[in-house]
GROMACS .gro file of C-alpha atoms in nm:
model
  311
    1UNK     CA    1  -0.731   1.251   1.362
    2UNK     CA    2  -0.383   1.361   1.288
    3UNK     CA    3  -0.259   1.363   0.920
    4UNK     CA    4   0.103   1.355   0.813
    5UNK     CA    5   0.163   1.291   0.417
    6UNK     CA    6   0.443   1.185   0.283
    7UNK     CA    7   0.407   1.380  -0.031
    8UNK     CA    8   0.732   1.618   0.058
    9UNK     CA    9   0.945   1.279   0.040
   10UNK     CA   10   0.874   1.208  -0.348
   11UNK     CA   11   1.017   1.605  -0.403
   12UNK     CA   12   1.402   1.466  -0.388
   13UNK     CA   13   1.280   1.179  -0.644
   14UNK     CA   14   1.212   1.394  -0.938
   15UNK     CA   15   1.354   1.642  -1.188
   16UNK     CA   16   1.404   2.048  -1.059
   17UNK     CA   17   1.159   2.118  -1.371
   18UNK     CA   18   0.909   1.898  -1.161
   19UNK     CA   19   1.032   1.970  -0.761
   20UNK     CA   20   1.013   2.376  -0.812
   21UNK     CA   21   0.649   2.421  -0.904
   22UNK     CA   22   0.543   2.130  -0.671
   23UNK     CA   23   0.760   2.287  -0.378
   24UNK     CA   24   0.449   2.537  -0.393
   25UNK     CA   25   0.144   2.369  -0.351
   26UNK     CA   26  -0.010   2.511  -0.052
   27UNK     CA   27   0.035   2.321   0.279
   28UNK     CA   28  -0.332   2.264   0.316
   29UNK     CA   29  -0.342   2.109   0.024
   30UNK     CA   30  -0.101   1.786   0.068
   31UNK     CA   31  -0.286   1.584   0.308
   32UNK     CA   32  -0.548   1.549   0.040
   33UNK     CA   33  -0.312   1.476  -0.208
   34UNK     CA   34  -0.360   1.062  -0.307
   35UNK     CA   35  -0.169   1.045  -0.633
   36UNK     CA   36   0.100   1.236  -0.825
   37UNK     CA   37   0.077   1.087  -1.220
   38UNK     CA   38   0.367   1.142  -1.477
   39UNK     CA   39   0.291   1.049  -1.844
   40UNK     CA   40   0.461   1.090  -2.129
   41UNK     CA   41   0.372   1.441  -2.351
   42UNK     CA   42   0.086   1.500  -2.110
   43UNK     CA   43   0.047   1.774  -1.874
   44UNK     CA   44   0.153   1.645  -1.442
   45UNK     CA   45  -0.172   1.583  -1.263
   46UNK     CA   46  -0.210   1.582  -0.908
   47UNK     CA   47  -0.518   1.361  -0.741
   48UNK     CA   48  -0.715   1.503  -0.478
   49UNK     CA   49  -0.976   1.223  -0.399
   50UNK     CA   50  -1.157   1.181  -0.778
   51UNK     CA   51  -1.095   1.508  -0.884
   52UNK     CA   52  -0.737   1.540  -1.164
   53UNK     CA   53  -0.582   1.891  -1.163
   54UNK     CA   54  -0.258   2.005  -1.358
   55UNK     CA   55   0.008   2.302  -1.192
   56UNK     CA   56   0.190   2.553  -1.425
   57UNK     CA   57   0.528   2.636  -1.433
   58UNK     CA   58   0.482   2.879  -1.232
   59UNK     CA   59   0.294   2.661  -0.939
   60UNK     CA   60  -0.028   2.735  -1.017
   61UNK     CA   61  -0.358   2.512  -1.014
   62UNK     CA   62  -0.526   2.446  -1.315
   63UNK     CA   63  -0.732   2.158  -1.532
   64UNK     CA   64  -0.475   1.941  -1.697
   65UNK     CA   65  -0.573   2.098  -2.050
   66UNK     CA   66  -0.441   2.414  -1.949
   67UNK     CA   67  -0.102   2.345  -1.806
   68UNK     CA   68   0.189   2.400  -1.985
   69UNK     CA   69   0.433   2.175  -1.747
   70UNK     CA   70   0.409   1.865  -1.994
   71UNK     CA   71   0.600   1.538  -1.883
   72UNK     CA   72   0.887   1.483  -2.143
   73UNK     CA   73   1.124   1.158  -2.217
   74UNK     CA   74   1.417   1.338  -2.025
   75UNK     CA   75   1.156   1.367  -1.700
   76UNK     CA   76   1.107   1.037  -1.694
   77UNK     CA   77   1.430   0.888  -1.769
   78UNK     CA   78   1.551   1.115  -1.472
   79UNK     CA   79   1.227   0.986  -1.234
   80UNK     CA   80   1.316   0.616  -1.304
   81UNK     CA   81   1.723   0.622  -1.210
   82UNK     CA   82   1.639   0.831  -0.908
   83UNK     CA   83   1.361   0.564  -0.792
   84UNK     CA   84   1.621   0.299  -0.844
   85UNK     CA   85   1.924   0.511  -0.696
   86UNK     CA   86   2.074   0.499  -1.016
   87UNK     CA   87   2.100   0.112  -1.025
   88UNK     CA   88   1.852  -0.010  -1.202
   89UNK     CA   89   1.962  -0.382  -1.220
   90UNK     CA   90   1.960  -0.410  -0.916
   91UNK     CA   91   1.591  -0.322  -0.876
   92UNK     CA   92   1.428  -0.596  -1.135
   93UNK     CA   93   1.252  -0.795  -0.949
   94UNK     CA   94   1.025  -0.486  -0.796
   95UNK     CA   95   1.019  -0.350  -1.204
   96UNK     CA   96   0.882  -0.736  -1.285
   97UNK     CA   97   0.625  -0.617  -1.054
   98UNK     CA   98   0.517  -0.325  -1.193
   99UNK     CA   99   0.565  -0.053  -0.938
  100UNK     CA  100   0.875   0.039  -0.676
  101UNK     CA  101   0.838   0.120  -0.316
  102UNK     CA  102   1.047   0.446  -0.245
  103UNK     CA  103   1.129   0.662   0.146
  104UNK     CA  104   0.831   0.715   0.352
  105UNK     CA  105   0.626   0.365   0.228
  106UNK     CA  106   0.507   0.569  -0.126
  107UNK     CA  107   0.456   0.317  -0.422
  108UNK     CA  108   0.560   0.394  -0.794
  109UNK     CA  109   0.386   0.210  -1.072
  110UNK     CA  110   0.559   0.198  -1.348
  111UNK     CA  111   0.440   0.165  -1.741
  112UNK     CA  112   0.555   0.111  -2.023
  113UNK     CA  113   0.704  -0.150  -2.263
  114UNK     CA  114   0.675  -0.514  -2.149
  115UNK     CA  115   1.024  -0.764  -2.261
  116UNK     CA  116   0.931  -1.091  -2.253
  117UNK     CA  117   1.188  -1.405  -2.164
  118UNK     CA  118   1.097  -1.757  -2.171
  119UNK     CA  119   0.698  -1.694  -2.178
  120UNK     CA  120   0.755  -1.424  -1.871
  121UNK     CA  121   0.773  -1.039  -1.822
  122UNK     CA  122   1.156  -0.984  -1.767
  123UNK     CA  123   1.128  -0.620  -1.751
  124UNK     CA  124   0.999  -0.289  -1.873
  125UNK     CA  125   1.144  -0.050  -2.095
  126UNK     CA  126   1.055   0.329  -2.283
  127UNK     CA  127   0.876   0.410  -1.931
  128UNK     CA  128   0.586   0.608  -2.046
  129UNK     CA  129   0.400   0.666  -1.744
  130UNK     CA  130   0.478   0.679  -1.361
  131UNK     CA  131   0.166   0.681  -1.067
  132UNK     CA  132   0.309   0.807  -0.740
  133UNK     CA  133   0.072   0.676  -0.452
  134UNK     CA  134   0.167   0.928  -0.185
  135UNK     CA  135   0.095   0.724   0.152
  136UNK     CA  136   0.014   0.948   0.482
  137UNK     CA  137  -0.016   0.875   0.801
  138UNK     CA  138  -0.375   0.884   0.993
  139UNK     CA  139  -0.367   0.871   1.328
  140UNK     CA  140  -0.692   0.734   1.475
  141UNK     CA  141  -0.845   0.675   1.113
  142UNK     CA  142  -0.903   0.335   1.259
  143UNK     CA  143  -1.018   0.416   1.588
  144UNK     CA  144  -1.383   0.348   1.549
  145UNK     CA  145  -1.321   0.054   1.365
  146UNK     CA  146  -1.101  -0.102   1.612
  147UNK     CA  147  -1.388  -0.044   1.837
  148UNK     CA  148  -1.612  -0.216   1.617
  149UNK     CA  149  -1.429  -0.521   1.579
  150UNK     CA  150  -1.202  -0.556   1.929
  151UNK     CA  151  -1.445  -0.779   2.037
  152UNK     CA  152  -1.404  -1.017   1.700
  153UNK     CA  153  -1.045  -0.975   1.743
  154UNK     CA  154  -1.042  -1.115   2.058
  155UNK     CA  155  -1.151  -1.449   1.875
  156UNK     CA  156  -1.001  -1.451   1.505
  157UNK     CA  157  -0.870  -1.254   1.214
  158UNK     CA  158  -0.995  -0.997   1.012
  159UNK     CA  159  -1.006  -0.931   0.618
  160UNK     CA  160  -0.951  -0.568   0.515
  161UNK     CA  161  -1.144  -0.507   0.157
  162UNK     CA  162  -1.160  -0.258  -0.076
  163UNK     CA  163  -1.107  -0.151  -0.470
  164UNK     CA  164  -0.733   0.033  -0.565
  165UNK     CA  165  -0.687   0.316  -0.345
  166UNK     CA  166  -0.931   0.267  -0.089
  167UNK     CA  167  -0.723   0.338   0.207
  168UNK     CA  168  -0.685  -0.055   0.303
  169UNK     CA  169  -0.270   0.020   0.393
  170UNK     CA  170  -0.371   0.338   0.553
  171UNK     CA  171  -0.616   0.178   0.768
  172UNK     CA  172  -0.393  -0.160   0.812
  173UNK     CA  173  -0.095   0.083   0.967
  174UNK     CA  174  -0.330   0.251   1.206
  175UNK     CA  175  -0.471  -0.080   1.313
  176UNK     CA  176  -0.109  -0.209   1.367
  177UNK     CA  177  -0.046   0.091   1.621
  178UNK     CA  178  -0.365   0.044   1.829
  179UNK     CA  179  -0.289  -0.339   1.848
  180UNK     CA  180   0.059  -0.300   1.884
  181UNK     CA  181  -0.022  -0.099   2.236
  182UNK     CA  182  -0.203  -0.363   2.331
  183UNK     CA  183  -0.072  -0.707   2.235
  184UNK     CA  184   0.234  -0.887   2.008
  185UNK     CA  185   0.208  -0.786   1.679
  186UNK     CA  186   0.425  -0.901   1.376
  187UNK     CA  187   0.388  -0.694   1.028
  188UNK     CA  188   0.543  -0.899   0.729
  189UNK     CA  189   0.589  -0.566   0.518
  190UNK     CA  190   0.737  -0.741   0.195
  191UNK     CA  191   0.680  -0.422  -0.039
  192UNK     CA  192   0.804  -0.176   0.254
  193UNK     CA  193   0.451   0.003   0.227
  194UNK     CA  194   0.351  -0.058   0.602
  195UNK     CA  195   0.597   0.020   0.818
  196UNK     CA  196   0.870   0.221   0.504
  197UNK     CA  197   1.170   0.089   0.725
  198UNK     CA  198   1.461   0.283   0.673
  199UNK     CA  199   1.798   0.206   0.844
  200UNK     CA  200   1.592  -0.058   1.037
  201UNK     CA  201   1.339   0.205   1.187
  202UNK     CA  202   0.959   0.217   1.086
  203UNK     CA  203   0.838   0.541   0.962
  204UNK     CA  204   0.557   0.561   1.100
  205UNK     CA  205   0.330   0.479   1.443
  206UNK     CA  206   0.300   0.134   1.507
  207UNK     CA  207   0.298   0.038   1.875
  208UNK     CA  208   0.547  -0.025   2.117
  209UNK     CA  209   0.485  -0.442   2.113
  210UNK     CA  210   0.514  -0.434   1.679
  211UNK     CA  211   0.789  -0.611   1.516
  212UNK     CA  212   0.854  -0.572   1.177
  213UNK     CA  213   0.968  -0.826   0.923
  214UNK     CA  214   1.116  -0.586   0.635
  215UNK     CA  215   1.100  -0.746   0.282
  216UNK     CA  216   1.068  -1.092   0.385
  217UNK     CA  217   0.849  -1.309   0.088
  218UNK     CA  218   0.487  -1.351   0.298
  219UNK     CA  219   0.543  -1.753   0.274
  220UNK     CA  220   0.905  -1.709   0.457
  221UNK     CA  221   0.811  -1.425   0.702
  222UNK     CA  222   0.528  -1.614   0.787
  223UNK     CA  223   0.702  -1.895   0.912
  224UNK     CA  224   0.971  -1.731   1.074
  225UNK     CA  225   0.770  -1.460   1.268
  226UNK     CA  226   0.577  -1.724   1.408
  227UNK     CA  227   0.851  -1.934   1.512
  228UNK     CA  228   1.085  -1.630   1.663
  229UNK     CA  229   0.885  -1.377   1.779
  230UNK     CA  230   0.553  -1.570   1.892
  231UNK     CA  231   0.355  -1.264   1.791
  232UNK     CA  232  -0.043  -1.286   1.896
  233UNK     CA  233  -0.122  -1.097   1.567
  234UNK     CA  234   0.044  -1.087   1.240
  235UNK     CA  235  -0.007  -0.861   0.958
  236UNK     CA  236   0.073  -0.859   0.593
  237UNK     CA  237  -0.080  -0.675   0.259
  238UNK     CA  238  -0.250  -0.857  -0.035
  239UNK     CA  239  -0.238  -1.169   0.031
  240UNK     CA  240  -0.214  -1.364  -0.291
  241UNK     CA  241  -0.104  -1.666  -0.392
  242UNK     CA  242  -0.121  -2.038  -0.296
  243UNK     CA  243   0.218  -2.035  -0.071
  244UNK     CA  244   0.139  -1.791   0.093
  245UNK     CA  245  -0.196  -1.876   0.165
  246UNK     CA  246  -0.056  -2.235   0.260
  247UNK     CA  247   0.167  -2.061   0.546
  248UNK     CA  248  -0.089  -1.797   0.657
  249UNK     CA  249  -0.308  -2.095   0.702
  250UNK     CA  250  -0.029  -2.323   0.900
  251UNK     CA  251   0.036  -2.016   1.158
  252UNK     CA  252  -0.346  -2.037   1.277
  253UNK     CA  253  -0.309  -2.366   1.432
  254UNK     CA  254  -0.024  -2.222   1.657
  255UNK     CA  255  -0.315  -1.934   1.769
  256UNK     CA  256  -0.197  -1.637   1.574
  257UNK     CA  257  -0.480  -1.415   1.472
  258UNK     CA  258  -0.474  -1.294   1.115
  259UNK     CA  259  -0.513  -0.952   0.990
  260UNK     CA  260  -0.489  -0.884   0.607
  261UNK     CA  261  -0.603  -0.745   0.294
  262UNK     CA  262  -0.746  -0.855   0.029
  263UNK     CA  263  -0.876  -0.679  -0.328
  264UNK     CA  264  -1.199  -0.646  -0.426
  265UNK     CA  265  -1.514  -0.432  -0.407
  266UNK     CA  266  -1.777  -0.656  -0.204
  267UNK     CA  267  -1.789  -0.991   0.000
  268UNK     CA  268  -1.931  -1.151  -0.293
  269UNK     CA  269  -1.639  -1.081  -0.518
  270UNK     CA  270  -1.393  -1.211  -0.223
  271UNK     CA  271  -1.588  -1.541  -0.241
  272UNK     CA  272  -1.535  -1.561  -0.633
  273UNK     CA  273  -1.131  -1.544  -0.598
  274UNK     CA  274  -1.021  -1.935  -0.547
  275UNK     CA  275  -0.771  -1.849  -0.281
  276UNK     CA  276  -0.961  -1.582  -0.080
  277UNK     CA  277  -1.218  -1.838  -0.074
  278UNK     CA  278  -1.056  -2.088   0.035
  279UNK     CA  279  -0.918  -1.882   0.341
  280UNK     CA  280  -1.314  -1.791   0.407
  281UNK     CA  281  -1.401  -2.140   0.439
  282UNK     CA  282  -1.088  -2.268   0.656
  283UNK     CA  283  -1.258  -1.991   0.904
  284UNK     CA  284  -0.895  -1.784   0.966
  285UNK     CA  285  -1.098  -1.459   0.972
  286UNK     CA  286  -1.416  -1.364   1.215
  287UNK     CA  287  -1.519  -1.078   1.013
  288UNK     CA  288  -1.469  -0.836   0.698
  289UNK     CA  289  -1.456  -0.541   0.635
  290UNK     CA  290  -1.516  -0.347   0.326
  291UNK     CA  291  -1.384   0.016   0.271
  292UNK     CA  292  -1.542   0.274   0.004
  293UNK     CA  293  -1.317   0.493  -0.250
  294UNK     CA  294  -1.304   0.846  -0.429
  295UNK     CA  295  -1.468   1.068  -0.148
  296UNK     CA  296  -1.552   0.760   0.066
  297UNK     CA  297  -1.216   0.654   0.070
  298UNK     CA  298  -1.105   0.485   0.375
  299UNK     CA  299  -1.457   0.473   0.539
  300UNK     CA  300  -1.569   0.153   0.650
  301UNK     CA  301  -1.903   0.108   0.431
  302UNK     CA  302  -1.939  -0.204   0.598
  303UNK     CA  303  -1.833  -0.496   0.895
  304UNK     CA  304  -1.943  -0.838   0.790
  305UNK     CA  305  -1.928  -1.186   1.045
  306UNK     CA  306  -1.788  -1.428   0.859
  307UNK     CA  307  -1.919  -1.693   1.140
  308UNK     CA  308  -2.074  -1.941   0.896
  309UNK     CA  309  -2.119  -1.673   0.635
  310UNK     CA  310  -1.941  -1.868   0.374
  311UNK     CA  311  -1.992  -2.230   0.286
   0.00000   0.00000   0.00000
């Protein structure tokens, strides 16, 4: 399997104070890096898997107690305009959200002080803590997998599982590059976590027959993939709510296999979700699969038929 993390393109995104001690984390060390956490009057941790460690000024590793490179208002302030290029309007709907997708597909969550309009969040304000989910590419992490389920493929869709940070986007992009050597593939990548498109070119792998549908609402993409670039798959992340559903549902009857992902820690909390249940019973995926975190993260703990599992 080769490993390329993205963890060098959050450097630019933060504050010298931050970018010079991180600059010297040893090389062997940033493919295991998962997460890079700011909060506010704590020390910068860095997670490796389940294990939190802090860096000194100086580069150093040690526990977060020890550090003295503490996260102040000024580092954050700086860390937000530079995630929103300085333009922060202009990034609301993705702050409504609660996290901003940033160069080379890595996520931001973002928290801090809810404003409410009319019943609804409207935005955030006094950020007081930032979660960068540094996203890597595997190449071949999904190789057994594949050849585990080509065969249920070949018939239907499949349902990608797992808790936060399992690996289910990791896993979904490698998938997308086997397929997408093999067959049409469409990826609706509405958060830009997939494929991190940048001047209309994919970051990463994923096959020479892949189209990708950049930022396009699931419900739209959907309908518009389907209808322009008669893909044989289509892909999308966390599938959610009823619209989407409703679309992703509509696209089976013109023979487009499904592959998505879904939330959760076992089959039996799938079936307990209204929506994911309902996509169980209309029979749009042939199997599951369920993918273990911390040190089993992005190992397939299990592949579940779905063939009349679900009634």
């Amino acid at each position: 399997m080769t490993i390329t993390s993205k963890f060098p393109e959050i450097l630019p995104y933060l504050p010298s104070v931050l970018r010079q001690p991180l600059s010297r984390v040893p090389a062997a060390d940033i493919a295991d890096i998962r997460e890079l956490r700011l909060r506010l009057g704590k020390s910068l941790q860095i997670i490796c898997g389940n294990t939190a460690f802090a860096i000194t000024t100086q580069g150093m590793r040690v526990s977060p107690e020890q550090s003295d490179l503490m996260i102040t208002r000024p580092m954050l302030d700086s860390c937000f305009q530079s995630i929103c290029c300085h333009s922060v309007h202009s990034w609301q709907s993705a702050i409504r959200q609660g996290f901003i997708t940033i160069a080379g597909g890595c996520r931001v969550g973002l928290c801090g002080s809810a404003v409410i309009q009319n019943h609804q969040l409207d935005t955030i304000r006094n950020i007081s803590g930032m979660n960068f989910r540094i996203a890597s590419e595997r190449i071949g992490c999904a190789e057994q997998l594949f050849q585990r389920v080509k065969n249920d493929l070949l018939q239907g869709g499949l349902l990608i599982a797992g808790a936060p940070a399992s690996g289910k986007t990791t896993i979904l992009r490698d998938l997308a590059r086997l397929l997408g050597n093999r067959h049409r593939l469409c990826i609706l990548d509405e958060r830009g976590e997939i494929a991190a498109v940048q001047n209309g070119m994919p970051q990463f792998s994923l096959g020479v027959q892949t189209d990708v549908f950049d930022g396009y609402p699931k419900a739209e993409g959907v309908e518009i993939a389907v209808r322009v670039m008669s893909p044989e798959y289509l892909i999308c992340d966390e599938i959610g709510d009823e619209t989407e559903i409703a679309q992703l549902l509509q696209s089976t009857h013109t023979g487009v296999k499904i592959i998505a992902t879904a939330h959760a820690g076992s089959l039996n909390e799938l079936r307990q979700r209204p929506q994911i249940k309902r996509m169980l019973q209309s029979g749009i995926f042939r199997c599951a699969v369920m993918l273990g975190t911390g040190e089993l993260c992005g190992q397939v703990l299990s592949v579940e038929s779905l063939r009349g599992a679900v009634g």
